[in-house]
């Protein structure tokens, strides 16, 4: 701890390392602002929000998304030395923004086709809804579902949803209404259903598709590359401190995004939350394009030179373009020479 402060001060006052620190911390920040841990922590809840009624099915579908994350992380391991860090990260974050838009569109279509409330307190449907309930203000399922005090009670057959009402939820057990026809269980014998955090919709498949595309886009690049790049761009004297700072930024935004998701969803609706994450991912793609240099094939001694220019010109450098690579035979092995070494060999 005694040396950590001076090292950090040296990093902040030495321009190349300061720029490297900004790039490393920025990558970790945009990794979290793209909503990855919201998707991983709330995947089953997101699927239920999209209209998947069976909780067990939602859990199994969330396991499918986790498997997608695992498999495409292996793809990233295979691609990292073939396509390079910069190209892989940029392609990943752009596809992540696109898949988040697919998620947002899925929730938007569900909201636009949300079932209307058909049973009111004045309707002669037994038992009558007490007129003092605030849930009776809502005219459709979407605003009713966004209110944590309310739930949606409905009946359905093979073609339509009918006999719908917005009723107060039992706060001790939100799996049923506080009173009325949905107060006994989440599914009644006569085909009556209680929906606390979702609306019946035919667009659940689109949300599942968006989740799979999101993890397939995120896992190869935006997932591992911030950690890979941070392990490469700092000089030895600043490596431990630089990685500690970037990891701290990662976990800070992890907590902020995870804690704020349900509040953002309530404030902006579910589709608004995912469109927000998509916009942040697009902003991150501009950061990657302008600030992240290619580090593939670079030696540790060359890293500092990547950040000698301005911060927004770091991304203009490329590890392979303009470099002359020569090989000489040393005791039966190929020895790789960079530009700096080649001038010393006749």
mmCIF file of C-alpha atoms in Angstrom:
data_model
loop_
_atom_site.group_PDB
_atom_site.id
_atom_site.type_symbol
_atom_site.label_atom_id
_atom_site.label_comp_id
_atom_site.label_asym_id
_atom_site.label_seq_id
_atom_site.Cartn_x
_atom_site.Cartn_y
_atom_site.Cartn_z
ATOM 1 C CA UNK A 1 0.000 0.000 0.000
ATOM 2 C CA UNK A 2 2.904 2.344 0.665
ATOM 3 C CA UNK A 3 4.073 2.121 -2.971
ATOM 4 C CA UNK A 4 0.644 1.998 -4.633
ATOM 5 C CA UNK A 5 -0.002 5.731 -4.300
ATOM 6 C CA UNK A 6 3.319 6.879 -5.851
ATOM 7 C CA UNK A 7 2.988 4.371 -8.707
ATOM 8 C CA UNK A 8 -0.511 5.619 -9.500
ATOM 9 C CA UNK A 9 0.765 9.201 -9.397
ATOM 10 C CA UNK A 10 3.561 8.290 -11.825
ATOM 11 C CA UNK A 11 1.007 6.663 -14.126
ATOM 12 C CA UNK A 12 -1.225 9.748 -14.091
ATOM 13 C CA UNK A 13 1.630 12.178 -14.714
ATOM 14 C CA UNK A 14 3.372 10.177 -17.473
ATOM 15 C CA UNK A 15 1.276 10.750 -20.649
ATOM 16 C CA UNK A 16 1.774 7.394 -22.470
ATOM 17 C CA UNK A 17 0.899 5.342 -19.384
ATOM 18 C CA UNK A 18 -1.946 7.697 -18.482
ATOM 19 C CA UNK A 19 -3.454 7.173 -21.920
ATOM 20 C CA UNK A 20 -3.013 3.420 -21.569
ATOM 21 C CA UNK A 21 -4.807 3.575 -18.207
ATOM 22 C CA UNK A 22 -7.696 5.530 -19.732
ATOM 23 C CA UNK A 23 -8.019 2.964 -22.525
ATOM 24 C CA UNK A 24 -7.850 0.026 -20.096
ATOM 25 C CA UNK A 25 -10.399 1.498 -17.694
ATOM 26 C CA UNK A 26 -12.619 2.648 -20.580
ATOM 27 C CA UNK A 27 -12.776 -0.859 -22.011
ATOM 28 C CA UNK A 28 -13.817 -2.263 -18.640
ATOM 29 C CA UNK A 29 -16.423 0.482 -18.202
ATOM 30 C CA UNK A 30 -18.049 -0.070 -21.594
ATOM 31 C CA UNK A 31 -17.979 -3.827 -21.045
ATOM 32 C CA UNK A 32 -20.295 -3.346 -18.078
ATOM 33 C CA UNK A 33 -22.352 -0.514 -19.605
ATOM 34 C CA UNK A 34 -23.330 -2.896 -22.399
ATOM 35 C CA UNK A 35 -25.410 -4.689 -19.766
ATOM 36 C CA UNK A 36 -23.682 -8.067 -19.637
ATOM 37 C CA UNK A 37 -24.215 -8.764 -15.963
ATOM 38 C CA UNK A 38 -27.774 -7.516 -16.155
ATOM 39 C CA UNK A 39 -28.359 -10.215 -18.777
ATOM 40 C CA UNK A 40 -26.485 -12.882 -16.797
ATOM 41 C CA UNK A 41 -28.009 -12.044 -13.402
ATOM 42 C CA UNK A 42 -31.557 -11.444 -14.666
ATOM 43 C CA UNK A 43 -31.726 -13.759 -17.694
ATOM 44 C CA UNK A 44 -34.539 -15.881 -16.250
ATOM 45 C CA UNK A 45 -36.377 -12.733 -15.109
ATOM 46 C CA UNK A 46 -35.925 -11.107 -18.527
ATOM 47 C CA UNK A 47 -37.399 -14.176 -20.191
ATOM 48 C CA UNK A 48 -40.354 -14.062 -17.809
ATOM 49 C CA UNK A 49 -40.754 -10.348 -18.534
ATOM 50 C CA UNK A 50 -40.952 -11.225 -22.216
ATOM 51 C CA UNK A 51 -43.956 -13.473 -21.568
ATOM 52 C CA UNK A 52 -42.483 -16.894 -20.717
ATOM 53 C CA UNK A 53 -45.057 -17.991 -18.146
ATOM 54 C CA UNK A 54 -43.448 -21.202 -16.854
ATOM 55 C CA UNK A 55 -40.683 -20.430 -14.315
ATOM 56 C CA UNK A 56 -38.940 -23.753 -14.914
ATOM 57 C CA UNK A 57 -38.911 -23.136 -18.659
ATOM 58 C CA UNK A 58 -37.449 -19.673 -18.078
ATOM 59 C CA UNK A 59 -34.647 -21.179 -15.973
ATOM 60 C CA UNK A 60 -33.829 -23.788 -18.624
ATOM 61 C CA UNK A 61 -33.829 -21.157 -21.334
ATOM 62 C CA UNK A 62 -31.467 -19.037 -19.241
ATOM 63 C CA UNK A 63 -29.175 -22.075 -19.061
ATOM 64 C CA UNK A 64 -29.204 -22.089 -22.867
ATOM 65 C CA UNK A 65 -28.005 -18.490 -22.906
ATOM 66 C CA UNK A 66 -25.242 -19.356 -20.424
ATOM 67 C CA UNK A 67 -24.140 -22.224 -22.680
ATOM 68 C CA UNK A 68 -24.014 -19.780 -25.597
ATOM 69 C CA UNK A 69 -21.746 -17.529 -23.541
ATOM 70 C CA UNK A 70 -19.394 -20.440 -22.805
ATOM 71 C CA UNK A 71 -19.175 -21.724 -26.379
ATOM 72 C CA UNK A 72 -18.561 -18.335 -27.965
ATOM 73 C CA UNK A 73 -15.909 -17.506 -25.382
ATOM 74 C CA UNK A 74 -13.978 -20.470 -26.793
ATOM 75 C CA UNK A 75 -14.439 -18.935 -30.237
ATOM 76 C CA UNK A 76 -12.829 -15.754 -28.917
ATOM 77 C CA UNK A 77 -9.818 -17.744 -27.692
ATOM 78 C CA UNK A 78 -9.393 -19.086 -31.236
ATOM 79 C CA UNK A 79 -9.854 -15.681 -32.910
ATOM 80 C CA UNK A 80 -7.743 -13.450 -30.684
ATOM 81 C CA UNK A 81 -4.396 -14.201 -32.352
ATOM 82 C CA UNK A 82 -5.909 -14.465 -35.823
ATOM 83 C CA UNK A 83 -7.992 -11.321 -36.134
ATOM 84 C CA UNK A 84 -6.307 -9.193 -33.466
ATOM 85 C CA UNK A 85 -7.584 -7.500 -30.326
ATOM 86 C CA UNK A 86 -8.789 -4.282 -31.921
ATOM 87 C CA UNK A 87 -10.789 -5.831 -34.780
ATOM 88 C CA UNK A 88 -12.299 -8.498 -32.527
ATOM 89 C CA UNK A 89 -13.337 -5.968 -29.870
ATOM 90 C CA UNK A 90 -14.789 -3.539 -32.405
ATOM 91 C CA UNK A 91 -16.786 -6.218 -34.232
ATOM 92 C CA UNK A 92 -17.995 -7.633 -30.921
ATOM 93 C CA UNK A 93 -19.234 -4.349 -29.486
ATOM 94 C CA UNK A 94 -21.029 -3.371 -32.713
ATOM 95 C CA UNK A 95 -22.817 -6.737 -32.853
ATOM 96 C CA UNK A 96 -23.600 -6.388 -29.146
ATOM 97 C CA UNK A 97 -25.297 -3.037 -29.801
ATOM 98 C CA UNK A 98 -27.297 -4.598 -32.642
ATOM 99 C CA UNK A 99 -28.435 -7.558 -30.534
ATOM 100 C CA UNK A 100 -29.463 -5.222 -27.699
ATOM 101 C CA UNK A 101 -31.623 -3.418 -30.245
ATOM 102 C CA UNK A 102 -33.223 -6.763 -31.129
ATOM 103 C CA UNK A 103 -34.009 -7.244 -27.442
ATOM 104 C CA UNK A 104 -35.458 -3.744 -27.265
ATOM 105 C CA UNK A 105 -37.597 -4.310 -30.356
ATOM 106 C CA UNK A 106 -38.908 -7.568 -28.889
ATOM 107 C CA UNK A 107 -40.056 -5.797 -25.728
ATOM 108 C CA UNK A 108 -41.375 -2.851 -27.765
ATOM 109 C CA UNK A 109 -43.565 -5.111 -29.896
ATOM 110 C CA UNK A 110 -44.793 -6.826 -26.743
ATOM 111 C CA UNK A 111 -45.687 -3.424 -25.258
ATOM 112 C CA UNK A 112 -47.453 -2.259 -28.427
ATOM 113 C CA UNK A 113 -49.558 -5.427 -28.542
ATOM 114 C CA UNK A 114 -50.206 -5.584 -24.806
ATOM 115 C CA UNK A 115 -53.690 -6.876 -23.870
ATOM 116 C CA UNK A 116 -56.184 -4.220 -22.711
ATOM 117 C CA UNK A 117 -57.959 -4.371 -19.367
ATOM 118 C CA UNK A 118 -61.549 -5.504 -19.981
ATOM 119 C CA UNK A 119 -62.920 -5.941 -16.446
ATOM 120 C CA UNK A 120 -63.448 -2.760 -14.426
ATOM 121 C CA UNK A 121 -64.788 -2.185 -10.887
ATOM 122 C CA UNK A 122 -68.185 -1.300 -12.350
ATOM 123 C CA UNK A 123 -68.325 -4.452 -14.455
ATOM 124 C CA UNK A 124 -70.739 -7.124 -13.182
ATOM 125 C CA UNK A 125 -67.957 -9.723 -13.000
ATOM 126 C CA UNK A 126 -67.812 -11.484 -9.632
ATOM 127 C CA UNK A 127 -66.088 -10.719 -7.351
ATOM 128 C CA UNK A 128 -66.091 -6.940 -7.917
ATOM 129 C CA UNK A 129 -62.790 -5.078 -7.675
ATOM 130 C CA UNK A 130 -62.725 -2.646 -4.740
ATOM 131 C CA UNK A 131 -62.814 0.891 -6.191
ATOM 132 C CA UNK A 132 -60.051 2.240 -3.921
ATOM 133 C CA UNK A 133 -57.309 0.180 -5.591
ATOM 134 C CA UNK A 134 -54.730 2.237 -7.532
ATOM 135 C CA UNK A 135 -54.277 -0.692 -9.911
ATOM 136 C CA UNK A 136 -57.670 0.046 -11.460
ATOM 137 C CA UNK A 137 -56.228 3.162 -13.105
ATOM 138 C CA UNK A 138 -54.376 1.152 -15.727
ATOM 139 C CA UNK A 139 -56.018 0.421 -19.041
ATOM 140 C CA UNK A 140 -53.675 -2.275 -20.323
ATOM 141 C CA UNK A 141 -51.227 -4.907 -19.130
ATOM 142 C CA UNK A 142 -47.974 -3.028 -19.800
ATOM 143 C CA UNK A 143 -48.374 -0.176 -17.259
ATOM 144 C CA UNK A 144 -50.047 -2.569 -14.830
ATOM 145 C CA UNK A 145 -47.078 -4.921 -14.983
ATOM 146 C CA UNK A 146 -44.560 -2.095 -14.506
ATOM 147 C CA UNK A 147 -46.208 -1.142 -11.198
ATOM 148 C CA UNK A 148 -44.657 -3.404 -8.512
ATOM 149 C CA UNK A 149 -47.881 -3.226 -6.472
ATOM 150 C CA UNK A 150 -50.011 -4.678 -9.266
ATOM 151 C CA UNK A 151 -50.389 -7.761 -11.401
ATOM 152 C CA UNK A 152 -52.387 -8.853 -14.422
ATOM 153 C CA UNK A 153 -55.171 -11.404 -14.069
ATOM 154 C CA UNK A 154 -56.484 -12.953 -17.284
ATOM 155 C CA UNK A 155 -57.991 -15.943 -18.999
ATOM 156 C CA UNK A 156 -56.902 -17.353 -22.320
ATOM 157 C CA UNK A 157 -57.769 -19.993 -24.835
ATOM 158 C CA UNK A 158 -55.861 -21.177 -27.885
ATOM 159 C CA UNK A 159 -56.511 -17.961 -29.810
ATOM 160 C CA UNK A 160 -57.108 -15.010 -27.481
ATOM 161 C CA UNK A 161 -56.667 -13.413 -24.063
ATOM 162 C CA UNK A 162 -59.900 -12.266 -22.401
ATOM 163 C CA UNK A 163 -61.501 -11.378 -19.039
ATOM 164 C CA UNK A 164 -58.462 -9.298 -18.106
ATOM 165 C CA UNK A 165 -58.047 -7.108 -15.041
ATOM 166 C CA UNK A 166 -55.293 -5.283 -13.164
ATOM 167 C CA UNK A 167 -55.343 -6.230 -9.480
ATOM 168 C CA UNK A 168 -53.178 -5.557 -6.419
ATOM 169 C CA UNK A 169 -50.510 -8.190 -5.822
ATOM 170 C CA UNK A 170 -50.121 -10.040 -2.545
ATOM 171 C CA UNK A 171 -46.947 -8.372 -1.241
ATOM 172 C CA UNK A 172 -46.215 -11.337 1.007
ATOM 173 C CA UNK A 173 -46.254 -13.666 -2.027
ATOM 174 C CA UNK A 174 -46.342 -11.988 -5.433
ATOM 175 C CA UNK A 175 -47.298 -15.254 -7.122
ATOM 176 C CA UNK A 176 -50.942 -14.438 -6.480
ATOM 177 C CA UNK A 177 -53.307 -11.482 -6.216
ATOM 178 C CA UNK A 178 -54.201 -9.937 -2.875
ATOM 179 C CA UNK A 179 -57.826 -10.912 -3.424
ATOM 180 C CA UNK A 180 -60.220 -11.933 -6.178
ATOM 181 C CA UNK A 181 -60.189 -14.667 -8.775
ATOM 182 C CA UNK A 182 -56.381 -14.805 -8.982
ATOM 183 C CA UNK A 183 -55.768 -14.872 -5.232
ATOM 184 C CA UNK A 184 -55.518 -18.643 -4.769
ATOM 185 C CA UNK A 185 -52.784 -19.687 -7.222
ATOM 186 C CA UNK A 186 -50.969 -18.498 -10.348
ATOM 187 C CA UNK A 187 -53.021 -20.823 -12.530
ATOM 188 C CA UNK A 188 -56.650 -21.686 -11.837
ATOM 189 C CA UNK A 189 -58.615 -24.709 -12.973
ATOM 190 C CA UNK A 190 -60.777 -22.624 -15.328
ATOM 191 C CA UNK A 191 -57.773 -21.323 -17.284
ATOM 192 C CA UNK A 192 -57.260 -18.147 -15.278
ATOM 193 C CA UNK A 193 -53.654 -16.928 -15.010
ATOM 194 C CA UNK A 194 -51.871 -14.453 -12.769
ATOM 195 C CA UNK A 195 -48.973 -12.486 -14.299
ATOM 196 C CA UNK A 196 -46.963 -10.399 -11.848
ATOM 197 C CA UNK A 197 -43.955 -9.356 -13.931
ATOM 198 C CA UNK A 198 -44.941 -10.145 -17.510
ATOM 199 C CA UNK A 199 -47.682 -9.678 -20.058
ATOM 200 C CA UNK A 200 -49.025 -12.463 -22.271
ATOM 201 C CA UNK A 201 -47.443 -11.973 -25.695
ATOM 202 C CA UNK A 202 -46.502 -13.842 -28.841
ATOM 203 C CA UNK A 203 -43.087 -12.122 -29.108
ATOM 204 C CA UNK A 204 -41.219 -14.104 -26.446
ATOM 205 C CA UNK A 205 -39.204 -15.835 -29.192
ATOM 206 C CA UNK A 206 -37.756 -12.492 -30.265
ATOM 207 C CA UNK A 207 -36.444 -11.748 -26.773
ATOM 208 C CA UNK A 208 -34.877 -15.221 -26.579
ATOM 209 C CA UNK A 209 -33.293 -14.655 -29.997
ATOM 210 C CA UNK A 210 -31.957 -11.303 -28.816
ATOM 211 C CA UNK A 211 -30.445 -12.871 -25.704
ATOM 212 C CA UNK A 212 -28.685 -15.603 -27.685
ATOM 213 C CA UNK A 213 -27.398 -13.098 -30.270
ATOM 214 C CA UNK A 214 -26.266 -10.790 -27.492
ATOM 215 C CA UNK A 215 -24.144 -13.419 -25.759
ATOM 216 C CA UNK A 216 -22.858 -14.776 -29.071
ATOM 217 C CA UNK A 217 -21.698 -11.229 -29.894
ATOM 218 C CA UNK A 218 -20.353 -10.328 -26.466
ATOM 219 C CA UNK A 219 -18.485 -13.507 -25.516
ATOM 220 C CA UNK A 220 -15.759 -13.653 -28.201
ATOM 221 C CA UNK A 221 -14.616 -10.034 -27.939
ATOM 222 C CA UNK A 222 -16.119 -7.619 -25.453
ATOM 223 C CA UNK A 223 -16.010 -10.253 -22.721
ATOM 224 C CA UNK A 224 -12.330 -11.326 -22.667
ATOM 225 C CA UNK A 225 -10.612 -8.542 -24.642
ATOM 226 C CA UNK A 226 -10.681 -5.833 -21.912
ATOM 227 C CA UNK A 227 -8.812 -8.239 -19.631
ATOM 228 C CA UNK A 228 -6.430 -9.280 -22.414
ATOM 229 C CA UNK A 229 -5.616 -5.724 -23.447
ATOM 230 C CA UNK A 230 -5.105 -4.602 -19.839
ATOM 231 C CA UNK A 231 -2.574 -7.382 -19.348
ATOM 232 C CA UNK A 232 -0.519 -6.089 -22.301
ATOM 233 C CA UNK A 233 -0.530 -2.296 -22.443
ATOM 234 C CA UNK A 234 1.188 -1.315 -19.181
ATOM 235 C CA UNK A 235 4.953 -1.286 -18.547
ATOM 236 C CA UNK A 236 6.195 -3.678 -15.870
ATOM 237 C CA UNK A 237 6.445 -1.004 -13.168
ATOM 238 C CA UNK A 238 2.768 -0.042 -13.691
ATOM 239 C CA UNK A 239 1.223 -3.394 -14.611
ATOM 240 C CA UNK A 240 -0.155 -4.451 -11.226
ATOM 241 C CA UNK A 241 -1.536 -0.988 -10.430
ATOM 242 C CA UNK A 242 -3.026 -0.565 -13.902
ATOM 243 C CA UNK A 243 -4.783 -3.926 -13.736
ATOM 244 C CA UNK A 244 -6.032 -3.162 -10.228
ATOM 245 C CA UNK A 245 -7.508 0.161 -11.363
ATOM 246 C CA UNK A 246 -9.198 -1.336 -14.417
ATOM 247 C CA UNK A 247 -10.617 -4.243 -12.388
ATOM 248 C CA UNK A 248 -11.934 -1.735 -9.847
ATOM 249 C CA UNK A 249 -13.691 0.190 -12.630
ATOM 250 C CA UNK A 250 -15.159 -3.076 -13.923
ATOM 251 C CA UNK A 251 -16.663 -4.076 -10.585
ATOM 252 C CA UNK A 252 -17.849 -0.553 -9.804
ATOM 253 C CA UNK A 253 -19.888 -0.376 -12.998
ATOM 254 C CA UNK A 254 -20.944 -3.999 -12.512
ATOM 255 C CA UNK A 255 -22.623 -3.023 -9.241
ATOM 256 C CA UNK A 256 -24.104 0.216 -10.622
ATOM 257 C CA UNK A 257 -25.608 -1.409 -13.724
ATOM 258 C CA UNK A 258 -26.920 -4.456 -11.850
ATOM 259 C CA UNK A 259 -28.554 -2.418 -9.084
ATOM 260 C CA UNK A 260 -30.087 0.095 -11.471
ATOM 261 C CA UNK A 261 -31.580 -2.280 -14.046
ATOM 262 C CA UNK A 262 -34.974 -2.853 -12.437
ATOM 263 C CA UNK A 263 -35.303 0.857 -11.599
ATOM 264 C CA UNK A 264 -34.404 1.837 -15.177
ATOM 265 C CA UNK A 265 -36.877 -0.741 -16.511
ATOM 266 C CA UNK A 266 -39.598 0.735 -14.314
ATOM 267 C CA UNK A 267 -38.715 4.286 -15.375
ATOM 268 C CA UNK A 268 -38.063 3.747 -19.111
ATOM 269 C CA UNK A 269 -39.916 0.425 -19.575
ATOM 270 C CA UNK A 270 -38.079 -2.749 -20.537
ATOM 271 C CA UNK A 271 -37.555 -1.809 -24.159
ATOM 272 C CA UNK A 272 -36.257 1.607 -23.093
ATOM 273 C CA UNK A 273 -33.673 -0.022 -20.820
ATOM 274 C CA UNK A 274 -32.288 -2.196 -23.617
ATOM 275 C CA UNK A 275 -32.284 0.653 -26.120
ATOM 276 C CA UNK A 276 -30.276 2.618 -23.524
ATOM 277 C CA UNK A 277 -27.725 -0.211 -23.239
ATOM 278 C CA UNK A 278 -27.584 -0.387 -27.035
ATOM 279 C CA UNK A 279 -26.807 3.325 -27.231
ATOM 280 C CA UNK A 280 -24.068 2.972 -24.618
ATOM 281 C CA UNK A 281 -22.571 0.075 -26.585
ATOM 282 C CA UNK A 282 -22.528 2.238 -29.730
ATOM 283 C CA UNK A 283 -20.780 4.956 -27.731
ATOM 284 C CA UNK A 284 -18.279 2.324 -26.632
ATOM 285 C CA UNK A 285 -17.647 1.358 -30.256
ATOM 286 C CA UNK A 286 -16.588 4.935 -30.973
ATOM 287 C CA UNK A 287 -14.215 4.754 -28.018
ATOM 288 C CA UNK A 288 -12.737 1.473 -29.282
ATOM 289 C CA UNK A 289 -12.413 2.777 -32.829
ATOM 290 C CA UNK A 290 -10.674 5.985 -31.793
ATOM 291 C CA UNK A 291 -8.617 4.965 -28.781
ATOM 292 C CA UNK A 292 -7.734 1.267 -28.861
ATOM 293 C CA UNK A 293 -4.547 0.415 -30.788
ATOM 294 C CA UNK A 294 -3.820 -3.053 -32.097
ATOM 295 C CA UNK A 295 -1.535 -4.897 -29.691
ATOM 296 C CA UNK A 296 -1.297 -8.205 -31.560
ATOM 297 C CA UNK A 297 2.327 -9.062 -32.270
ATOM 298 C CA UNK A 298 3.701 -6.198 -30.202
ATOM 299 C CA UNK A 299 6.462 -6.740 -27.686
ATOM 300 C CA UNK A 300 6.305 -5.220 -24.219
ATOM 301 C CA UNK A 301 8.934 -2.623 -25.169
ATOM 302 C CA UNK A 302 6.751 -1.420 -28.057
ATOM 303 C CA UNK A 303 3.576 -0.865 -26.060
ATOM 304 C CA UNK A 304 4.602 2.514 -24.718
ATOM 305 C CA UNK A 305 5.095 3.813 -28.245
ATOM 306 C CA UNK A 306 1.457 3.040 -29.104
ATOM 307 C CA UNK A 307 0.302 5.701 -26.643
ATOM 308 C CA UNK A 308 2.855 8.433 -27.329
ATOM 309 C CA UNK A 309 0.450 10.402 -29.527
ATOM 310 C CA UNK A 310 -2.892 11.889 -28.529
ATOM 311 C CA UNK A 311 -5.491 9.674 -26.920
ATOM 312 C CA UNK A 312 -7.898 9.790 -29.855
ATOM 313 C CA UNK A 313 -5.124 8.890 -32.303
ATOM 314 C CA UNK A 314 -4.131 5.673 -30.533
ATOM 315 C CA UNK A 315 -6.565 3.639 -32.584
ATOM 316 C CA UNK A 316 -4.975 4.748 -35.842
ATOM 317 C CA UNK A 317 -1.921 2.556 -35.303
ATOM 318 C CA UNK A 318 -1.878 -1.018 -36.482
ATOM 319 C CA UNK A 319 0.446 -3.790 -35.436
ATOM 320 C CA UNK A 320 1.016 -5.195 -38.918
ATOM 321 C CA UNK A 321 0.637 -2.327 -41.407
ATOM 322 C CA UNK A 322 3.878 -0.565 -42.211
ATOM 323 C CA UNK A 323 6.050 -2.977 -40.230
ATOM 324 C CA UNK A 324 8.896 -4.808 -41.910
ATOM 325 C CA UNK A 325 9.410 -8.266 -40.495
ATOM 326 C CA UNK A 326 12.616 -10.167 -41.098
ATOM 327 C CA UNK A 327 13.761 -13.605 -40.004
ATOM 328 C CA UNK A 328 17.270 -14.944 -39.516
ATOM 329 C CA UNK A 329 18.374 -18.471 -38.770
ATOM 330 C CA UNK A 330 19.759 -18.824 -35.220
ATOM 331 C CA UNK A 331 20.948 -22.307 -34.291
ATOM 332 C CA UNK A 332 18.309 -23.955 -36.415
ATOM 333 C CA UNK A 333 15.398 -21.748 -35.313
ATOM 334 C CA UNK A 334 13.621 -18.817 -36.917
ATOM 335 C CA UNK A 335 14.297 -15.616 -34.975
ATOM 336 C CA UNK A 336 11.786 -12.826 -35.491
ATOM 337 C CA UNK A 337 13.120 -9.285 -35.904
ATOM 338 C CA UNK A 338 10.974 -6.191 -35.542
ATOM 339 C CA UNK A 339 11.689 -2.858 -37.250
ATOM 340 C CA UNK A 340 13.960 -1.728 -34.431
ATOM 341 C CA UNK A 341 16.077 -4.878 -34.503
ATOM 342 C CA UNK A 342 16.295 -5.120 -38.284
ATOM 343 C CA UNK A 343 18.461 -2.006 -38.547
ATOM 344 C CA UNK A 344 21.185 -3.764 -36.517
ATOM 345 C CA UNK A 345 21.381 -6.792 -38.815
ATOM 346 C CA UNK A 346 23.332 -6.602 -42.030
#
